[in-house]
PDB file of C-alpha atoms and ligand atoms in Angstrom:
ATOM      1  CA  UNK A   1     -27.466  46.702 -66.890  1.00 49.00           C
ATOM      2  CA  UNK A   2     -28.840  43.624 -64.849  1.00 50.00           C
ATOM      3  CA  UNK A   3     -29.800  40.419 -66.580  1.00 54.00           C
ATOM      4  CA  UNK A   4     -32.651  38.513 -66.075  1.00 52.00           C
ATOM      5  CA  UNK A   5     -30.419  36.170 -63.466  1.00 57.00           C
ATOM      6  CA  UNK A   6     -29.227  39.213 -61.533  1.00 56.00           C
ATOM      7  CA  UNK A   7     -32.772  40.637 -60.778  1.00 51.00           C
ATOM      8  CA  UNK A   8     -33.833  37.251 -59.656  1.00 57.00           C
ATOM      9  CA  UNK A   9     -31.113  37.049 -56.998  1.00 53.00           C
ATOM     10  CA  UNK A  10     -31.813  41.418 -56.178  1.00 55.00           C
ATOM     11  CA  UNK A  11     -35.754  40.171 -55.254  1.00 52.00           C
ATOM     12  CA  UNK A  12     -34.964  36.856 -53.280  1.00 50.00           C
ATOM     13  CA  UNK A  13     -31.952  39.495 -51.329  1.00 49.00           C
ATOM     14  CA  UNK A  14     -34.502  42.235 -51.412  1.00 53.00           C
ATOM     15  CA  UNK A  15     -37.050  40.017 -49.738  1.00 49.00           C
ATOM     16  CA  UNK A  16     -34.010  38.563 -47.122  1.00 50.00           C
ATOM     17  CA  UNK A  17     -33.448  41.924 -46.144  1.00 48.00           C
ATOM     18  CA  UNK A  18     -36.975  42.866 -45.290  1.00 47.00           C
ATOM     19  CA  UNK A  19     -37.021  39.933 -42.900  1.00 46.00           C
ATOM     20  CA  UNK A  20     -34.178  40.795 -41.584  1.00 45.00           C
ATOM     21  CA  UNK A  21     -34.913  44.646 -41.339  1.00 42.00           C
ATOM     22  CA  UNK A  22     -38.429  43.959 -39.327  1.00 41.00           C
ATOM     23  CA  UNK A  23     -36.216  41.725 -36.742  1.00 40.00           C
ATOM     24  CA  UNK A  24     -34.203  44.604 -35.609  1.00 40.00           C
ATOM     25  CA  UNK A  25     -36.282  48.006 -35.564  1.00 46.00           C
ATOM     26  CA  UNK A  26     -33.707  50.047 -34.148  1.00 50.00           C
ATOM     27  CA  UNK A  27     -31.650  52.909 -35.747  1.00 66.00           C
ATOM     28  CA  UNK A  28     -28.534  51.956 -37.975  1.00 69.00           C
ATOM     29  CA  UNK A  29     -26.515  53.930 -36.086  1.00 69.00           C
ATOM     30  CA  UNK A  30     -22.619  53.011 -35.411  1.00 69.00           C
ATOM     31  CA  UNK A  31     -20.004  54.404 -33.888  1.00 68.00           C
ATOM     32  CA  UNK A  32     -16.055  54.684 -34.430  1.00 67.00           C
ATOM     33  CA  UNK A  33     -13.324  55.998 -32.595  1.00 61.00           C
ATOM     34  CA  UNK A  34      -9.092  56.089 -33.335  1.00 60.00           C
ATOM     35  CA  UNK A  35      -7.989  58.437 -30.590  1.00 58.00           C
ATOM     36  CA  UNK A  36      -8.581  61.430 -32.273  1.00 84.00           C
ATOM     37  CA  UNK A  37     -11.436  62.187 -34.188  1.00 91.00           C
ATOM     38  CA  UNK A  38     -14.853  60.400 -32.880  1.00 93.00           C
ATOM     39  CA  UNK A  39     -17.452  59.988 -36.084  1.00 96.00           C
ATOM     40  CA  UNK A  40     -20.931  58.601 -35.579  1.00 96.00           C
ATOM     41  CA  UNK A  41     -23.407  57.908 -38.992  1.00 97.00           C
ATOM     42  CA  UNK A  42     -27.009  57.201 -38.597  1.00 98.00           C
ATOM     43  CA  UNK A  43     -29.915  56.415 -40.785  1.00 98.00           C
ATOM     44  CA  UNK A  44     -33.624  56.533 -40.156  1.00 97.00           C
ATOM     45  CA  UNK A  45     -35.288  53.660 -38.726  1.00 95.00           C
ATOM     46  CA  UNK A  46     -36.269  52.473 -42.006  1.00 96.00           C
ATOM     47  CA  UNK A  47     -33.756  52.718 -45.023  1.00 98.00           C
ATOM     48  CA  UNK A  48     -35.523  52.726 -48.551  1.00 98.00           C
ATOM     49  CA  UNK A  49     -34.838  52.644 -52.114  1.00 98.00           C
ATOM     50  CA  UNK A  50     -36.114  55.270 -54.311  1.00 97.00           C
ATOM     51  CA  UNK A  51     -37.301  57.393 -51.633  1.00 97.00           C
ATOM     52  CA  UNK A  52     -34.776  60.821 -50.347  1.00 97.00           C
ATOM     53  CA  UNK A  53     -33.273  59.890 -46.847  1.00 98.00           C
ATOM     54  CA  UNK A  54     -31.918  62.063 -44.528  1.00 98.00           C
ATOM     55  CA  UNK A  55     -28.506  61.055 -42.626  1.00 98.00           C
ATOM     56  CA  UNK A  56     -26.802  62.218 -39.857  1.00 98.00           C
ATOM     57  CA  UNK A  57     -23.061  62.141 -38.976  1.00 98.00           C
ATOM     58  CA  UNK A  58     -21.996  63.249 -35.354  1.00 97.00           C
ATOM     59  CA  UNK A  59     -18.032  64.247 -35.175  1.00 97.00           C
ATOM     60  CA  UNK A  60     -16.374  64.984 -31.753  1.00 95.00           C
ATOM     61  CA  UNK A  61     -13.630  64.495 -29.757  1.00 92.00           C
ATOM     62  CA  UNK A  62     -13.189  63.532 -25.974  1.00 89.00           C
ATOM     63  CA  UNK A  63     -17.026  64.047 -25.808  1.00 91.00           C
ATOM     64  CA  UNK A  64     -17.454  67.313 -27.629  1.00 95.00           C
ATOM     65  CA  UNK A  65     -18.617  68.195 -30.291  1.00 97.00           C
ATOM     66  CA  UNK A  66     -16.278  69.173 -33.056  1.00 96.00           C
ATOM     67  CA  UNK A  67     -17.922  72.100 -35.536  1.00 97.00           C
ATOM     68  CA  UNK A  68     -16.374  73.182 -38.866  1.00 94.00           C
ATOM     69  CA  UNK A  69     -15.742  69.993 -40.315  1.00 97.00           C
ATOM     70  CA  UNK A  70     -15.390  68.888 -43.837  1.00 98.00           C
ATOM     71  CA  UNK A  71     -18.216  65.397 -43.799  1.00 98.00           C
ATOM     72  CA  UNK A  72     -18.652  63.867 -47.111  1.00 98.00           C
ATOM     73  CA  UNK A  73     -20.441  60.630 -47.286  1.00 98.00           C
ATOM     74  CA  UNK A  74     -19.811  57.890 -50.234  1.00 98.00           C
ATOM     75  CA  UNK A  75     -22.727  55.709 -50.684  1.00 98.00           C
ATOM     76  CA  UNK A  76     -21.577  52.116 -52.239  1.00 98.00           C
ATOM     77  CA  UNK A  77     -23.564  49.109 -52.503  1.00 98.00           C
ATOM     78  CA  UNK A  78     -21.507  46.252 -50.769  1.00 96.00           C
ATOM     79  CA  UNK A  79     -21.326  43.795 -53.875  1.00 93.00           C
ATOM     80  CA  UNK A  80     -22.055  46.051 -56.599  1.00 95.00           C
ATOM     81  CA  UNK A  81     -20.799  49.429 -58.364  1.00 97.00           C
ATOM     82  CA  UNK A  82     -23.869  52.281 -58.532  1.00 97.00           C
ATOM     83  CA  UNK A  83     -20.717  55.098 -59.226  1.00 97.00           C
ATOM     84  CA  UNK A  84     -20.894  57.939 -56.964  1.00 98.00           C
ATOM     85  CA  UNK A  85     -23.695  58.546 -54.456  1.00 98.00           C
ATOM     86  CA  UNK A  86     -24.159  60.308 -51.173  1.00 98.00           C
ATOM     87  CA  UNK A  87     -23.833  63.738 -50.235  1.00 98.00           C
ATOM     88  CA  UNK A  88     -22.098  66.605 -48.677  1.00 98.00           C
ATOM     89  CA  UNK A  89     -22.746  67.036 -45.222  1.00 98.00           C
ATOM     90  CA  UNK A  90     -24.121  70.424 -44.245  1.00 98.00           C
ATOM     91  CA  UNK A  91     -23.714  71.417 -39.892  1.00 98.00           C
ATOM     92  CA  UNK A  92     -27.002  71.734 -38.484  1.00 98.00           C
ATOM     93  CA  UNK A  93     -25.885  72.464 -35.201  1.00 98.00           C
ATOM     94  CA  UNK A  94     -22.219  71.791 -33.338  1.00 98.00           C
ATOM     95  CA  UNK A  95     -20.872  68.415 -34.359  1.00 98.00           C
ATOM     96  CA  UNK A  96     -24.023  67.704 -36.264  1.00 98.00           C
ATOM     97  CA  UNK A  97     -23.736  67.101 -39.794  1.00 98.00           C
ATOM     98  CA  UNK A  98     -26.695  66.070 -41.853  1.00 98.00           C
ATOM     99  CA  UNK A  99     -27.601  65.078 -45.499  1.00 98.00           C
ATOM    100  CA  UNK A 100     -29.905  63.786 -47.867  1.00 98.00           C
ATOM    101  CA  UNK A 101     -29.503  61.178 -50.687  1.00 98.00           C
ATOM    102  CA  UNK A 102     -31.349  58.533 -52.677  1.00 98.00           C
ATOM    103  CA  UNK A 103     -30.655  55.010 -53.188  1.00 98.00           C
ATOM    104  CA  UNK A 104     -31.252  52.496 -56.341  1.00 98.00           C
ATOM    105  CA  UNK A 105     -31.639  49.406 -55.032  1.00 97.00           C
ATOM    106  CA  UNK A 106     -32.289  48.111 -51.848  1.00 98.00           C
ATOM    107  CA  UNK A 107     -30.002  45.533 -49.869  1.00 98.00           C
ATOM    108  CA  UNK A 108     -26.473  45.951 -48.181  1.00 98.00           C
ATOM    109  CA  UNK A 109     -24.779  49.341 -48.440  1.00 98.00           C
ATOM    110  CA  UNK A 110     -21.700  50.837 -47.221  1.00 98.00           C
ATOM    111  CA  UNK A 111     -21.398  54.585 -45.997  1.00 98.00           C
ATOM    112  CA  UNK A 112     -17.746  55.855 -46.161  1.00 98.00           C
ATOM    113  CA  UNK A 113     -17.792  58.951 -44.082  1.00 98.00           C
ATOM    114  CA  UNK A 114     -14.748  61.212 -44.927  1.00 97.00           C
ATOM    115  CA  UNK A 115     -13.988  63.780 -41.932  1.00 97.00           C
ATOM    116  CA  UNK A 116     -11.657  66.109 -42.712  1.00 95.00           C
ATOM    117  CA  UNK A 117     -10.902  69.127 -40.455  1.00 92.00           C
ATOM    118  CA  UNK A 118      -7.557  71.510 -40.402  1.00 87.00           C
ATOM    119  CA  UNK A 119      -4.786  68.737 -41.097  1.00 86.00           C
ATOM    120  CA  UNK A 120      -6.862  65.724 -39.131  1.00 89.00           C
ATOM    121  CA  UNK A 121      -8.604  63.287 -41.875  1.00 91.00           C
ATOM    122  CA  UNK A 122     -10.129  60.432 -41.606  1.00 93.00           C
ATOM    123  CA  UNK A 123     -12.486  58.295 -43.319  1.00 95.00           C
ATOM    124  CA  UNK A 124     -14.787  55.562 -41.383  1.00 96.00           C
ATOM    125  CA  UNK A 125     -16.662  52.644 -43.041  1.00 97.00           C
ATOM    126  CA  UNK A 126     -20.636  52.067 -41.789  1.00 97.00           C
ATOM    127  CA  UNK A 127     -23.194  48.811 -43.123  1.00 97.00           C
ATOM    128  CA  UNK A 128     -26.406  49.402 -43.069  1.00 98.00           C
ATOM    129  CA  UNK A 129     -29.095  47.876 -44.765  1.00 97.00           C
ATOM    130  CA  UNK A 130     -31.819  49.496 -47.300  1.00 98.00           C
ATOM    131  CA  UNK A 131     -35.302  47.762 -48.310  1.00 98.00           C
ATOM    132  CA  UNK A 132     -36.936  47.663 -51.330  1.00 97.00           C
ATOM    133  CA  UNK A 133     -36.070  46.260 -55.206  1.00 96.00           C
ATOM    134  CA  UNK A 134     -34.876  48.231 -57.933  1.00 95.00           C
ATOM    135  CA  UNK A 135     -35.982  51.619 -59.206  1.00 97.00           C
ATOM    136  CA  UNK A 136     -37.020  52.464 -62.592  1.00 96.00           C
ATOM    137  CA  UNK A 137     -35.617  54.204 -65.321  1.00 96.00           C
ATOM    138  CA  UNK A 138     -37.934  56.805 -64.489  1.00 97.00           C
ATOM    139  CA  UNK A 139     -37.858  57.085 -60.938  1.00 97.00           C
ATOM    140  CA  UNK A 140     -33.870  57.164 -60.920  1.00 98.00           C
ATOM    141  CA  UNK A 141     -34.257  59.886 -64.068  1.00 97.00           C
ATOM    142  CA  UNK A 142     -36.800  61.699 -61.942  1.00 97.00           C
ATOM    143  CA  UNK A 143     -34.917  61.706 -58.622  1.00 97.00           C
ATOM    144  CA  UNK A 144     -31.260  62.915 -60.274  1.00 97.00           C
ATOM    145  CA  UNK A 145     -29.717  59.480 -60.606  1.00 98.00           C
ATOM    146  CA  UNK A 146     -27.991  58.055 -64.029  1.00 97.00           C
ATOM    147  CA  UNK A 147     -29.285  54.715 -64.892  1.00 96.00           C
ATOM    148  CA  UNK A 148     -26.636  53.230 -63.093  1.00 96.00           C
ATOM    149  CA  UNK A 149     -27.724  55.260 -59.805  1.00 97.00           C
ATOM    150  CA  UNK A 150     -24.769  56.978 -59.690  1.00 98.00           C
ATOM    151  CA  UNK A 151     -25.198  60.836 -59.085  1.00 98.00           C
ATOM    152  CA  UNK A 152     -26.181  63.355 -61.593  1.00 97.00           C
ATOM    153  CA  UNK A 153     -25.001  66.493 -60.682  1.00 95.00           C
ATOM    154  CA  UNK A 154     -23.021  65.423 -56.936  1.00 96.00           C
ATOM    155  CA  UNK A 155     -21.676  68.882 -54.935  1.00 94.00           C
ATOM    156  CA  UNK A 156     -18.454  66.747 -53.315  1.00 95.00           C
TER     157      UNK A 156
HETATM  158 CU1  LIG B 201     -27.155  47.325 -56.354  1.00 97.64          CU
END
């Protein structure tokens, strides 16, 4: 639950991210490598609350693509606790692993993208930023969130 204080400081953020956001149009879309295992997560050009967004994570190694892999993404807010969000990544095509999921708030979030295949694992950390204030009861009831915007009913 968010006091009065705490929704002040979420518009005057909100509003510092949209200025921010319209600076840099490009795709959030980063890229990590440790030798092994090569995991790419993007987002749409625009990222925002309340509204289902589709991500993609690329996984490969030495340039190709690596299929079969267990991707589950972890959705956190960087300075606050929604619970669990984010979504099980499904392969769309070689090394492509996509997924949908919807956030509560807009502002600075924090994918955690766990790749797991045969005894490899690894889990990378992404920042990307989402527009938008916070959604209401409704809304979050209405698109499978707890009030909290943690996940109702998450498959991972
Ligand atoms: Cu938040």
């Amino acid at each position: 639950m968010l006091g009065v204080k705490k929704i002040g400081w979420s518009v005057l953020l909100s509003l510092f991210v949209l200025v921010a956001c319209s600076a840099n149009e490009k795709e959030q879309s980063v890229s990590q490598n440790d030798g092994g295992l090569q995991v790419t997560f993007t987002t749409p050009k625009k990222v925002e609350a309340g509204k289902k967004t589709e991500y993609t994570v690329h996984v490969s190694r030495n340039g190709n693509p690596v299929a079969d892999a267990e991707v589950i993404v972890h959705l956190e807010m960087a300075d606050m606790d929604h619970g669990l969000n984010g979504f099980r990544g499904k392969m769309t095509e070689s090394g492509v692993y996509k997924g949908q999921a919807v956030l509560p708030m807009g502002g600075d979030w924090i994918a955690y993208v766990k790749v797991k295949r045969g005894s490899e694992k690894v889990t990378k950390r992404f920042e990307f930023k989402a527009e938008g204030g916070m959604m209401s009861p409704e809304e979050l009831e209405k698109s499978g969130l707890h009030e909290n915007g943690s996940l109702k009913n998450p498959d991972f």
